[in-house]
Amino acid sequence: MRLLIVSNRLPVTLSRKGEEFVFEKSVGGLATGLSSALDPQHNPNISNLETLWIGWPGMDVEDPLKPALTDQMQSQFNAYPVFLPEETMENFYHGFCNSAIWPLFHYFPSYAAFKEKHWEDYQRVNQKFCEILAQKIKPGDMVWIHDYHLMLLPKLLREKFPDTPIGFFLHIPFPSFEIFRLLPKAWRSAILEGLLGADLIGFHAHDYVQYFLRCVLRILGLEHNMGKLVVEDHLVHVDIFPMGIHFSRFNEALKDPEVQRETETLKQTLQDKKIILSLDRLDYTKGILNRLQGFENFLEKNPQWHNQVTLILVLVPSRIGVEHYQLMKKQIDEYISLINGKFGNIQWTPILYQYRSLPFPALAALYHQSHIALITPLRDGMNLVAKEYLASRADKSGVLILSEMAGAAHELGEALLINPTTSKEIAEAIQMAIEMPISEQIRRNEILQRRLQQYDIVRWASEFIEKLKGMEEKQRGIRAKMLTAKDEKSLTAKFVKADRKLLFLDYDGTLIPLRDDPERAEPTSELLHALEELSKDPKTEIVLISGRNRKFLEKWFQSLPIHWVAEHGIWIKEKGGDWMLTQSARNDWKSKILPILQVFSDRLPGAFIEEKEYAIAWHFRKADPELASLRCKELLDDLILFTANIDIQVLQGNKVVEIRNAGISKGTAAMRFLSKDAYDFILAIGDDNTDEDLFQILPKSADSIRIGLTSTHAQFNLPSHKQVLSLLQRLTERSQPR
Ligand code: GDG
C-alpha cells in the first residue's frame, strides 16, 4: 500500500547557492513530526507502507531544470516537487494563506485581508496540486492532505478519484462560526465543500471539530451524527487526532555528545540562575508582547527574584517583509530593551534575546537547562514546543506555563494554564512555577510525560492512517445499495421486456431538488419532457405520488396523461378522471393544531405553515438550522400530547413536520393502483420517510430507489435527484412510442 502525503511545504527545501542546488531539511512541526512518524525505524506499524511526499519545494526554477530536479528529489528524498510560479505563490501563500486564513482562523479578523486575486490563485494552486496528484496516484493508494493551504484539494481529488481514500488534517485551529462566517460567502462554502471531499477530516482538539461541524450545518445545512455525515455519495468522518511528538528523541537527547556540549556551555554562561524559556516563531498569534508584560509584572511584584531569573527569549524569524510582522518585531525589540533597562544591572540582564533559528542540539540543551517554559499563544492549533519541553525533562523536574488558548492545553491539564491576555495571571504563574517544590514538579510531570509517551507522533500518524484505511470499507458499506451501472442495465432490460409497467414517482427531492420555498420548486422543462415522453408509451402508467396539494399538481402537470396522488395519499386523481378522497378523512382537528404551529412559527423566524385540505405541514428549511432542530424537537414533544386522543399522525420529513389523518399514506394510496392490473414492471422512487410507506407495500418483484444515502426499505439508493432525471431519460429512450 502507498501513502501520498500532500502539504504546502516538502520536508526538504530546495535553494540555490551560486550555480549549485542544495537541499536542506525543512523545519516546523509538520515536516519533522510526520517524517519521524513515517520512518519505519520508529514506526513498525507502517513498515510495509510506501510513501511519497508531494509539495512545494521552496522555490521555482527554469523549466528545463525541472525534470532533473524532480527525479533527484524523488529518488533521494521520496519527495515530488510541485513547482509554482513566484507570482502565483505570492498571492496564494502570502496572500490568501497568510493574510486571510491564518489571521482569521487564529481570531485576528482585523488583520485579515480578503482579496479576489488571492482567492483566484488559491483555487489555481489547489487545482495544480490536483493535476500533479492525478499523474502520481495509482490504484490502491491513499492520500493524506495537510493544512489550510490545501482546503479545496480533497473535493477536487474526489471528483477525479472517487474510490481513493482521502484524509485531511488541519494543523491550525478551526474557528467558531462567528469568525468563519467573515469569509466572503462563496469562499466559505467552497472551503467547507472542499474539505468535505475527504473521507476523514482530523483536527487537534474537540472544540475545532465542533466548530467545523457547526459551520457545516449553518452554512451548508448538513447535519452530522456523532461526527459522521453523508455528503452526496460518500461518508465523511470528522474526528480528533491530537498531534504528539517524537518523545524519545527529546527524552534521550542528552545521550547525544553535541547536546551535552551545548548544555555545558549554557550551564557555565547562566550559572545558577532560574531559567525561563520562551521559544516561538515570530508571529502575532504567539502572544509574545503579552508574555513580556507578564514577565515585567512578575519582576515588579517580586523584587526578591531580581538578579536570579533570566528569561531566554528565542524568536525564529518568519514571514519577513509582511507589515504586521515587521511592526511586531519592532515592538518586541523595544519592549525587551525597556525591561532590561528598567530592571537590569551590570551583572544581570533579565531577558536574553535571540532572533534566529537554532540547530537541534542548541534547542535540546535549552529545553534541558530551563526550569520553566513560558508559552503564551493567544491562539495556537496545538503547540509542539510545550510538549517537547516536557518530554525533554528526563529527571521530571521543570514547570510548563501554558496558555489555555493552545490546542495542547486540552491534553496538558497538569501544567500551569493561564489566560495569556492577563499579565497578572502570567506573573502569578511565573512566581508559582519558580517556587514550586521539586516533588510537586515531578508529580505533575510524571502524569504529563506518561500521556505524551503514550500518544506520541507515531500513535498520532498510525491512528489517522488506520482510520483512513477503515473508511474504505465503510464507504463500500454505504455504497452497497447504490444503483450501479450494472443494476441500471438490468432494470432497463426488465423495463423494455415488460408489457405492463407502473412507475411511482415522488416529486420534491426526487424529481427536483429541495428548495427553501416550496412554491419555487417548479419542474424543469427537461423533467416535463422526460415525463411526457415516458407517458406516451401505452404500456407505461406513471403515478406522481406527492405530499403536495391538488392545486400545485394541477398547475404544473395538467397537460400530462398521468395519475396523481396529493397530500401523501388523501387525494387520488386517475388519468382522465376526477379527484377522489381516499378515505372519509376529517379535518376538524386542524383548528386545534394550527394555533400551536403558529406559536412555533413565531418563535422560529423563517418557518412557515402550509395548510393543505387534510394535512398541515410546518416547513423550516429557511430557518436557522440549529434553532430549527431545537424547535422541531419541542414541537414533536408538544404534538404527542395534543394528538393523543385524535386520530392523526405526525411525521417528520426533510426539514418539515407533517400532521395528517392516521391510516393514510403513500403506501395505502399506491395499493389502489397495484390492485388494478397485473404489472410485470413496478418501480418506485422517493426521497424521504413518507416514501418508506410506499417501498414497504411493494411486491417483492418490484424495484425501488431511495434518494440520498440513508438506510431504507428500498432496494437501491441514488445520491441525488440528478441521477433520477438521467434514469428517466434513459428509460424514455428504451420505451415504445405510441
Ligand atoms: C502548526 C500549528 C501546531 C521551533 N524553533 C526551532 C525549532 N522549532 C520546531 C519545534 C517544533 C516546531 O518547530 C514548532 O512547533 P509548533 O507546534 O509551533 O508548530 P508549527 O509548525 O509552527 O505550526 C501549530 C503544528 O502545526 C503541528 O500541527 O502545533 O499550532 O501552528 O517542533 O521544535 N526547531 C529547531 N530550531 C528552532 O529554532 N531545530
Short mmCIF file of C-alpha atoms in Angstrom, two decimals, residues 97-563:
data_model
loop_
_atom_site.label_atom_id
_atom_site.label_comp_id
_atom_site.label_asym_id
_atom_site.label_seq_id
_atom_site.Cartn_x
_atom_site.Cartn_y
_atom_site.Cartn_z
CA CYS A 97 -3.00 31.59 3.21
CA ASN A 98 -1.15 34.00 5.43
CA SER A 99 -3.12 37.23 5.06
CA ALA A 100 -6.65 35.78 5.04
CA ILE A 101 -6.85 32.28 6.54
CA TRP A 102 -4.02 32.46 9.09
CA PRO A 103 -5.22 35.65 10.87
CA LEU A 104 -8.90 34.70 10.62
CA PHE A 105 -8.50 31.15 11.90
CA HIS A 106 -6.37 32.49 14.78
CA TYR A 107 -9.06 35.02 15.74
CA PHE A 108 -7.35 38.12 14.33
CA PRO A 109 -10.10 39.20 11.93
CA SER A 110 -8.86 42.78 11.81
CA TYR A 111 -5.59 41.52 10.29
CA ALA A 112 -7.39 39.52 7.60
CA ALA A 113 -7.47 40.83 4.04
CA PHE A 114 -9.85 39.25 1.55
CA LYS A 115 -8.66 39.90 -1.98
CA GLU A 116 -10.26 38.29 -5.00
CA LYS A 117 -6.93 37.81 -6.81
CA HIS A 118 -5.55 35.94 -3.78
CA TRP A 119 -8.58 33.66 -3.78
CA GLU A 120 -8.20 33.03 -7.52
CA ASP A 121 -4.61 31.92 -7.04
CA TYR A 122 -5.59 29.82 -4.04
CA GLN A 123 -8.01 27.95 -6.30
CA ARG A 124 -5.37 27.76 -9.04
CA VAL A 125 -2.75 26.26 -6.72
CA ASN A 126 -5.17 23.69 -5.31
CA GLN A 127 -6.06 22.78 -8.90
CA LYS A 128 -2.36 22.48 -9.78
CA PHE A 129 -1.80 20.11 -6.84
CA CYS A 130 -4.75 18.09 -8.07
CA GLU A 131 -3.26 17.82 -11.56
CA ILE A 132 0.09 16.66 -10.20
CA LEU A 133 -1.60 14.12 -7.94
CA ALA A 134 -3.63 12.86 -10.89
CA GLN A 135 -0.34 11.96 -12.57
CA LYS A 136 1.01 10.19 -9.50
CA ILE A 137 -1.99 8.33 -8.00
CA LYS A 138 -2.16 4.60 -8.63
CA PRO A 139 -4.98 2.20 -7.73
CA GLY A 140 -4.71 1.20 -4.07
CA ASP A 141 -3.06 4.47 -2.95
CA MET A 142 -4.27 6.55 -0.02
CA VAL A 143 -3.86 10.33 0.12
CA TRP A 144 -3.28 12.39 3.26
CA ILE A 145 -3.56 16.15 2.69
CA HIS A 146 -2.25 18.60 5.27
CA ASP A 147 -3.28 22.04 6.40
CA TYR A 148 -5.01 25.21 5.41
CA HIS A 149 -3.10 25.75 2.20
CA LEU A 150 -4.96 22.90 0.50
CA MET A 151 -8.52 23.01 1.77
CA LEU A 152 -10.05 22.81 -1.71
CA LEU A 153 -7.97 19.82 -2.77
CA PRO A 154 -9.99 16.96 -1.18
CA LYS A 155 -13.07 17.75 -3.29
CA LEU A 156 -11.07 18.32 -6.48
CA LEU A 157 -9.39 14.99 -5.98
CA ARG A 158 -12.60 13.15 -5.04
CA GLU A 159 -14.13 14.22 -8.36
CA LYS A 160 -11.27 12.56 -10.22
CA PHE A 161 -10.68 9.60 -7.91
CA PRO A 162 -13.97 8.70 -6.21
CA ASP A 163 -12.60 5.48 -4.76
CA THR A 164 -9.25 6.69 -3.39
CA PRO A 165 -9.26 7.14 0.42
CA ILE A 166 -8.57 10.83 1.09
CA GLY A 167 -7.63 12.14 4.53
CA PHE A 168 -7.26 15.78 5.57
CA PHE A 169 -5.65 17.16 8.71
CA LEU A 170 -5.83 20.79 9.83
CA HIS A 171 -2.85 21.88 11.92
CA ILE A 172 -4.24 25.27 12.92
CA PRO A 173 -7.42 25.99 14.88
CA PHE A 174 -10.76 25.80 13.12
CA PRO A 175 -12.58 28.94 14.26
CA SER A 176 -16.08 29.38 15.59
CA PHE A 177 -18.92 30.06 13.16
CA GLU A 178 -18.96 33.76 14.05
CA ILE A 179 -15.38 34.10 12.85
CA PHE A 180 -15.55 31.70 9.90
CA ARG A 181 -18.60 33.47 8.50
CA LEU A 182 -16.49 36.63 7.99
CA LEU A 183 -15.15 34.99 4.84
CA PRO A 184 -16.99 36.02 1.67
CA LYS A 185 -20.00 33.73 1.11
CA ALA A 186 -18.71 31.94 -1.97
CA TRP A 187 -15.31 31.27 -0.36
CA ARG A 188 -16.65 29.87 2.88
CA SER A 189 -18.96 27.41 1.11
CA ALA A 190 -16.20 26.39 -1.28
CA ILE A 191 -13.80 25.78 1.62
CA LEU A 192 -16.26 23.61 3.54
CA GLU A 193 -17.27 21.69 0.42
CA GLY A 194 -13.59 21.32 -0.46
CA LEU A 195 -12.81 19.77 2.92
CA LEU A 196 -15.86 17.51 2.79
CA GLY A 197 -14.38 15.86 -0.29
CA ALA A 198 -12.23 13.91 2.18
CA ASP A 199 -13.27 10.62 3.79
CA LEU A 200 -11.62 11.55 7.07
CA ILE A 201 -11.03 15.06 8.45
CA GLY A 202 -8.82 15.40 11.51
CA PHE A 203 -8.38 18.26 13.97
CA HIS A 204 -6.17 18.66 17.04
CA ALA A 205 -8.97 19.34 19.53
CA HIS A 206 -12.63 18.69 20.27
CA ASP A 207 -13.54 22.39 20.01
CA TYR A 208 -12.24 22.59 16.45
CA VAL A 209 -14.30 19.54 15.46
CA GLN A 210 -17.41 21.10 16.99
CA TYR A 211 -16.80 24.47 15.34
CA PHE A 212 -16.24 22.83 11.97
CA LEU A 213 -19.40 20.71 12.21
CA ARG A 214 -21.39 23.74 13.29
CA CYS A 215 -20.14 25.73 10.26
CA VAL A 216 -21.08 22.81 8.01
CA LEU A 217 -24.59 22.84 9.47
CA ARG A 218 -25.02 26.61 9.41
CA ILE A 219 -23.51 27.21 6.01
CA LEU A 220 -24.21 24.04 4.03
CA GLY A 221 -27.22 22.81 6.03
CA LEU A 222 -25.68 19.36 6.52
CA GLU A 223 -26.31 17.63 9.83
CA HIS A 224 -23.92 15.15 11.37
CA ASN A 225 -24.41 12.15 13.56
CA MET A 226 -21.55 11.58 16.01
CA GLY A 227 -19.13 13.35 13.65
CA LYS A 228 -20.26 11.39 10.58
CA LEU A 229 -22.10 12.89 7.67
CA VAL A 230 -23.10 11.76 4.23
CA VAL A 231 -22.09 14.17 1.51
CA GLU A 232 -23.53 13.31 -1.88
CA ASP A 233 -22.26 9.80 -2.43
CA HIS A 234 -19.75 9.35 0.36
CA LEU A 235 -19.43 9.22 4.10
CA VAL A 236 -17.23 11.78 5.84
CA HIS A 237 -15.90 11.17 9.32
CA VAL A 238 -14.68 14.14 11.37
CA ASP A 239 -12.59 13.30 14.42
CA ILE A 240 -9.93 14.44 16.88
CA PHE A 241 -6.29 13.41 16.47
CA PRO A 242 -4.12 15.49 18.85
CA MET A 243 -0.67 15.55 17.31
CA GLY A 244 2.07 14.19 19.52
CA ILE A 245 5.86 14.42 19.40
CA HIS A 246 8.78 12.06 18.96
CA PHE A 247 9.06 11.56 22.72
CA SER A 248 12.30 9.59 22.97
CA ARG A 249 14.16 11.99 20.67
CA PHE A 250 13.70 14.69 23.32
CA ASN A 251 13.73 12.50 26.41
CA GLU A 252 17.01 10.90 25.43
CA ALA A 253 18.56 13.95 23.76
CA LEU A 254 21.27 14.21 26.40
CA LYS A 255 22.83 10.98 25.13
CA ASP A 256 24.00 12.98 22.11
CA PRO A 257 27.51 14.40 22.82
CA GLU A 258 26.70 17.58 20.92
CA VAL A 259 23.66 18.21 23.15
CA GLN A 260 25.93 17.55 26.17
CA ARG A 261 28.43 20.11 24.89
CA GLU A 262 25.71 22.73 24.33
CA THR A 263 24.29 22.03 27.79
CA GLU A 264 27.70 22.54 29.44
CA THR A 265 28.17 25.87 27.66
CA LEU A 266 24.74 27.03 28.79
CA LYS A 267 25.42 25.97 32.38
CA GLN A 268 28.61 27.98 32.50
CA THR A 269 27.02 31.05 30.96
CA LEU A 270 23.89 31.09 33.06
CA GLN A 271 25.35 29.67 36.25
CA ASP A 272 22.75 29.21 38.98
CA LYS A 273 20.06 31.48 37.53
CA LYS A 274 16.47 30.22 37.24
CA ILE A 275 15.89 29.99 33.50
CA ILE A 276 12.58 30.70 31.88
CA LEU A 277 12.44 29.64 28.24
CA SER A 278 10.28 31.28 25.62
CA LEU A 279 10.59 29.86 22.09
CA ASP A 280 8.37 30.63 19.12
CA ARG A 281 8.27 31.50 15.51
CA LEU A 282 7.82 35.29 15.30
CA ASP A 283 4.07 35.61 14.93
CA TYR A 284 1.34 37.86 16.32
CA THR A 285 -0.62 34.76 17.37
CA LYS A 286 2.10 33.74 19.81
CA GLY A 287 1.33 36.44 22.38
CA ILE A 288 4.97 37.50 22.78
CA LEU A 289 4.19 41.04 23.89
CA ASN A 290 1.69 39.70 26.45
CA ARG A 291 4.41 37.38 27.71
CA LEU A 292 6.80 40.30 28.13
CA GLN A 293 4.13 42.22 30.02
CA GLY A 294 3.63 39.21 32.28
CA PHE A 295 7.37 38.97 32.93
CA GLU A 296 7.59 42.70 33.65
CA ASN A 297 4.66 42.39 36.07
CA PHE A 298 6.43 39.47 37.78
CA LEU A 299 9.65 41.50 38.21
CA GLU A 300 7.72 44.47 39.55
CA LYS A 301 5.96 42.39 42.17
CA ASN A 302 8.84 40.12 43.09
CA PRO A 303 11.99 42.16 43.77
CA GLN A 304 13.28 39.17 45.80
CA TRP A 305 13.79 37.33 42.49
CA HIS A 306 15.78 40.12 40.80
CA ASN A 307 19.29 39.03 39.76
CA GLN A 308 18.21 35.38 39.97
CA VAL A 309 15.90 34.88 36.99
CA THR A 310 16.66 35.04 33.28
CA LEU A 311 14.13 34.88 30.51
CA ILE A 312 15.66 33.41 27.36
CA LEU A 313 13.52 34.61 24.50
CA VAL A 314 14.17 32.85 21.19
CA LEU A 315 12.28 34.13 18.20
CA VAL A 316 12.55 32.21 14.95
CA PRO A 317 12.36 34.62 12.01
CA SER A 318 9.25 34.18 9.92
CA ARG A 319 7.27 35.93 7.19
CA ILE A 320 9.88 38.68 6.98
CA GLY A 321 8.60 41.55 4.86
CA VAL A 322 4.96 41.26 5.95
CA GLU A 323 3.82 44.52 7.54
CA HIS A 324 2.25 43.14 10.74
CA TYR A 325 5.34 41.08 11.43
CA GLN A 326 7.78 43.97 10.94
CA LEU A 327 5.77 46.17 13.27
CA MET A 328 5.55 43.44 15.90
CA LYS A 329 9.28 42.74 15.71
CA LYS A 330 9.98 46.45 16.35
CA GLN A 331 7.60 46.49 19.33
CA ILE A 332 9.19 43.36 20.81
CA ASP A 333 12.74 44.74 20.37
CA GLU A 334 11.73 47.96 22.08
CA TYR A 335 9.90 46.25 24.92
CA ILE A 336 12.86 43.96 25.66
CA SER A 337 15.19 47.00 25.85
CA LEU A 338 12.72 48.72 28.15
CA ILE A 339 12.53 45.78 30.59
CA ASN A 340 16.28 45.21 30.54
CA GLY A 341 16.89 48.92 31.07
CA LYS A 342 14.33 49.18 33.87
CA PHE A 343 15.36 46.15 35.93
CA GLY A 344 18.84 45.08 34.74
CA ASN A 345 22.25 45.98 36.05
CA ILE A 346 25.88 45.27 35.18
CA GLN A 347 25.69 41.70 36.49
CA TRP A 348 22.18 40.85 35.37
CA THR A 349 20.30 41.08 32.07
CA PRO A 350 16.72 39.93 32.75
CA ILE A 351 15.99 38.99 29.13
CA LEU A 352 18.46 37.28 26.81
CA TYR A 353 17.12 37.63 23.33
CA GLN A 354 17.95 35.69 20.17
CA TYR A 355 16.31 36.28 16.83
CA ARG A 356 17.32 33.19 14.86
CA SER A 357 16.63 29.54 14.26
CA LEU A 358 18.62 27.15 16.44
CA PRO A 359 20.19 23.84 15.42
CA PHE A 360 18.65 20.86 17.20
CA PRO A 361 21.47 20.37 19.81
CA ALA A 362 21.14 24.01 20.94
CA LEU A 363 17.36 23.65 21.15
CA ALA A 364 17.57 20.40 23.14
CA ALA A 365 20.13 21.96 25.51
CA LEU A 366 17.83 24.93 26.14
CA TYR A 367 14.91 22.61 26.90
CA HIS A 368 17.18 20.72 29.26
CA GLN A 369 18.54 23.75 31.11
CA SER A 370 15.31 25.70 31.52
CA HIS A 371 13.46 25.48 34.81
CA ILE A 372 10.32 26.92 33.30
CA ALA A 373 8.85 27.05 29.80
CA LEU A 374 6.63 30.07 29.28
CA ILE A 375 4.34 29.52 26.32
CA THR A 376 1.55 32.05 25.95
CA PRO A 377 -0.01 31.99 22.48
CA LEU A 378 -3.22 33.96 22.02
CA ARG A 379 -4.30 31.12 19.74
CA ASP A 380 -2.41 28.03 18.59
CA GLY A 381 -3.61 24.90 16.82
CA MET A 382 -1.58 22.64 19.09
CA ASN A 383 1.91 23.93 20.08
CA LEU A 384 4.50 21.22 19.96
CA VAL A 385 7.15 23.27 21.78
CA ALA A 386 5.16 22.80 25.02
CA LYS A 387 5.19 19.03 24.54
CA GLU A 388 8.86 18.94 23.53
CA TYR A 389 9.85 20.86 26.65
CA LEU A 390 8.02 18.40 28.91
CA ALA A 391 9.47 15.39 27.10
CA SER A 392 12.98 16.83 27.46
CA ARG A 393 12.77 16.87 31.26
CA ALA A 394 14.44 13.50 31.73
CA ASP A 395 14.60 13.97 35.53
CA LYS A 396 10.94 15.06 35.52
CA SER A 397 11.71 18.48 37.01
CA GLY A 398 10.55 21.74 35.42
CA VAL A 399 7.30 23.64 35.08
CA LEU A 400 5.31 24.37 31.97
CA ILE A 401 3.26 27.57 31.94
CA LEU A 402 0.87 27.26 29.04
CA SER A 403 -1.84 29.39 27.50
CA GLU A 404 -5.28 27.85 27.65
CA MET A 405 -5.72 29.06 24.05
CA ALA A 406 -3.24 26.47 22.74
CA GLY A 407 -4.65 23.18 21.49
CA ALA A 408 -2.08 21.43 23.69
CA ALA A 409 -3.82 22.78 26.81
CA HIS A 410 -6.58 20.21 26.28
CA GLU A 411 -4.10 17.44 26.97
CA LEU A 412 -1.79 19.16 29.41
CA GLY A 413 -4.09 19.98 32.29
CA GLU A 414 -1.38 19.41 34.91
CA ALA A 415 0.64 22.33 33.53
CA LEU A 416 0.00 25.84 34.88
CA LEU A 417 -2.69 27.01 32.48
CA ILE A 418 -3.11 30.75 32.10
CA ASN A 419 -5.15 33.25 30.14
CA PRO A 420 -2.45 34.93 28.01
CA THR A 421 -4.25 38.27 27.85
CA THR A 422 -3.86 38.84 31.59
CA SER A 423 -0.36 39.84 32.64
CA LYS A 424 -1.31 39.34 36.30
CA GLU A 425 -2.08 35.67 35.65
CA ILE A 426 1.21 35.21 33.80
CA ALA A 427 3.14 36.93 36.62
CA GLU A 428 1.46 34.80 39.27
CA ALA A 429 2.12 31.64 37.30
CA ILE A 430 5.83 32.55 36.99
CA GLN A 431 6.04 33.08 40.72
CA MET A 432 4.23 29.82 41.42
CA ALA A 433 6.47 27.94 38.97
CA ILE A 434 9.68 29.36 40.45
CA GLU A 435 8.60 28.49 43.94
CA MET A 436 7.04 25.10 43.15
CA PRO A 437 8.63 22.33 45.23
CA ILE A 438 10.52 19.77 43.20
CA SER A 439 8.25 16.96 44.45
CA GLU A 440 5.23 18.78 43.01
CA GLN A 441 7.04 19.36 39.70
CA ILE A 442 7.79 15.65 39.47
CA ARG A 443 4.24 14.67 40.40
CA ARG A 444 2.79 16.78 37.60
CA ASN A 445 5.40 15.86 35.02
CA GLU A 446 5.08 12.14 35.62
CA ILE A 447 1.44 12.31 34.55
CA LEU A 448 2.19 14.63 31.64
CA GLN A 449 5.12 12.59 30.35
CA ARG A 450 3.16 9.35 30.53
CA ARG A 451 0.48 10.90 28.39
CA LEU A 452 2.95 12.30 25.88
CA GLN A 453 4.77 8.99 25.69
CA GLN A 454 1.55 7.07 25.10
CA TYR A 455 0.09 9.37 22.49
CA ASP A 456 3.25 10.22 20.60
CA ILE A 457 3.74 11.17 16.98
CA VAL A 458 3.82 7.53 15.87
CA ARG A 459 0.48 6.83 17.52
CA TRP A 460 -0.98 10.00 16.00
CA ALA A 461 0.03 9.09 12.47
CA SER A 462 -0.83 5.41 12.86
CA GLU A 463 -4.30 6.14 14.21
CA PHE A 464 -5.05 8.53 11.40
CA ILE A 465 -3.79 6.15 8.73
CA GLU A 466 -5.63 3.16 10.25
CA LYS A 467 -8.87 5.11 10.42
CA LEU A 468 -8.41 6.28 6.85
CA LYS A 469 -7.84 2.70 5.71
CA GLY A 470 -11.02 1.68 7.59
CA MET A 471 -13.03 4.32 5.76
CA GLU A 472 -12.71 2.34 2.52
CA GLU A 473 -14.80 -0.45 3.98
CA LYS A 474 -17.33 1.97 5.45
CA GLN A 475 -17.70 3.61 2.03
CA ARG A 476 -18.26 0.20 0.48
CA GLY A 477 -20.98 -0.48 3.07
CA ILE A 478 -22.73 2.77 2.36
CA ARG A 479 -22.47 2.28 -1.36
CA ALA A 480 -23.59 -1.37 -1.25
CA LYS A 481 -27.13 -0.37 -2.10
CA MET A 482 -26.11 2.21 -4.68
CA LEU A 483 -27.74 1.64 -8.04
CA THR A 484 -24.75 0.71 -10.19
CA ALA A 485 -24.49 0.88 -13.97
CA LYS A 486 -24.98 -2.90 -13.96
CA ASP A 487 -28.13 -2.64 -11.82
CA GLU A 488 -29.44 0.06 -14.08
CA LYS A 489 -28.79 -2.09 -17.12
CA SER A 490 -30.81 -4.97 -15.75
CA LEU A 491 -33.55 -2.56 -14.61
CA THR A 492 -33.76 -1.13 -18.12
CA ALA A 493 -33.79 -4.62 -19.65
CA LYS A 494 -36.74 -5.57 -17.39
CA PHE A 495 -38.48 -2.34 -18.35
CA VAL A 496 -38.05 -2.98 -22.07
CA LYS A 497 -39.31 -6.57 -21.81
CA ALA A 498 -42.35 -5.76 -19.67
CA ASP A 499 -45.88 -5.39 -21.02
CA ARG A 500 -47.49 -3.60 -18.05
CA LYS A 501 -45.30 -1.06 -16.31
CA LEU A 502 -46.10 1.09 -13.30
CA LEU A 503 -43.89 3.92 -12.07
CA PHE A 504 -44.43 5.68 -8.73
CA LEU A 505 -42.55 8.97 -8.67
CA ASP A 506 -42.31 11.27 -5.69
CA TYR A 507 -41.79 14.94 -6.57
CA ASP A 508 -39.76 17.12 -4.11
CA GLY A 509 -36.25 15.83 -3.58
CA THR A 510 -36.80 13.08 -6.16
CA LEU A 511 -37.62 14.79 -9.44
CA ILE A 512 -36.41 18.24 -8.43
CA PRO A 513 -34.05 19.48 -5.69
CA LEU A 514 -35.49 20.54 -2.32
CA ARG A 515 -35.90 24.30 -2.21
CA ASP A 516 -36.22 26.75 0.68
CA ASP A 517 -39.50 27.99 -0.72
CA PRO A 518 -41.71 25.06 -1.88
CA GLU A 519 -43.66 27.34 -4.23
CA ARG A 520 -40.48 27.93 -6.19
CA ALA A 521 -39.87 24.23 -6.72
CA GLU A 522 -41.11 24.19 -10.27
CA PRO A 523 -40.48 21.30 -12.66
CA THR A 524 -37.85 21.98 -15.30
CA SER A 525 -38.71 21.70 -18.97
CA GLU A 526 -36.28 18.76 -19.18
CA LEU A 527 -38.22 16.91 -16.49
CA LEU A 528 -41.61 17.67 -18.06
CA HIS A 529 -40.27 16.47 -21.40
CA ALA A 530 -38.97 13.20 -19.92
CA LEU A 531 -42.31 12.53 -18.18
CA GLU A 532 -44.21 13.36 -21.34
CA GLU A 533 -42.11 11.00 -23.44
CA LEU A 534 -42.42 8.20 -20.91
CA SER A 535 -46.16 8.62 -20.63
CA LYS A 536 -46.52 8.25 -24.40
CA ASP A 537 -45.70 4.56 -24.03
CA PRO A 538 -49.10 2.80 -23.86
CA LYS A 539 -47.60 0.10 -21.69
CA THR A 540 -46.44 2.57 -19.02
CA GLU A 541 -48.52 4.10 -16.23
CA ILE A 542 -46.99 6.92 -14.22
CA VAL A 543 -48.22 7.87 -10.75
CA LEU A 544 -46.93 11.17 -9.42
CA ILE A 545 -47.18 10.48 -5.70
CA SER A 546 -46.55 13.54 -3.60
CA GLY A 547 -47.23 15.38 -0.39
CA ARG A 548 -48.18 18.43 -2.45
CA ASN A 549 -51.70 19.77 -2.52
CA ARG A 550 -54.03 19.29 -5.51
CA LYS A 551 -53.58 22.86 -6.76
CA PHE A 552 -49.85 22.53 -7.18
CA LEU A 553 -50.10 19.28 -9.15
CA GLU A 554 -52.83 20.73 -11.37
CA LYS A 555 -50.77 23.83 -12.03
CA TRP A 556 -47.71 22.01 -13.29
CA PHE A 557 -48.77 18.60 -14.60
CA GLN A 558 -52.17 19.35 -16.16
CA SER A 559 -51.02 18.51 -19.65
CA LEU A 560 -49.54 15.08 -18.85
CA PRO A 561 -51.51 11.82 -19.18
CA ILE A 562 -50.51 10.56 -15.73
CA HIS A 563 -52.11 9.71 -12.37
#
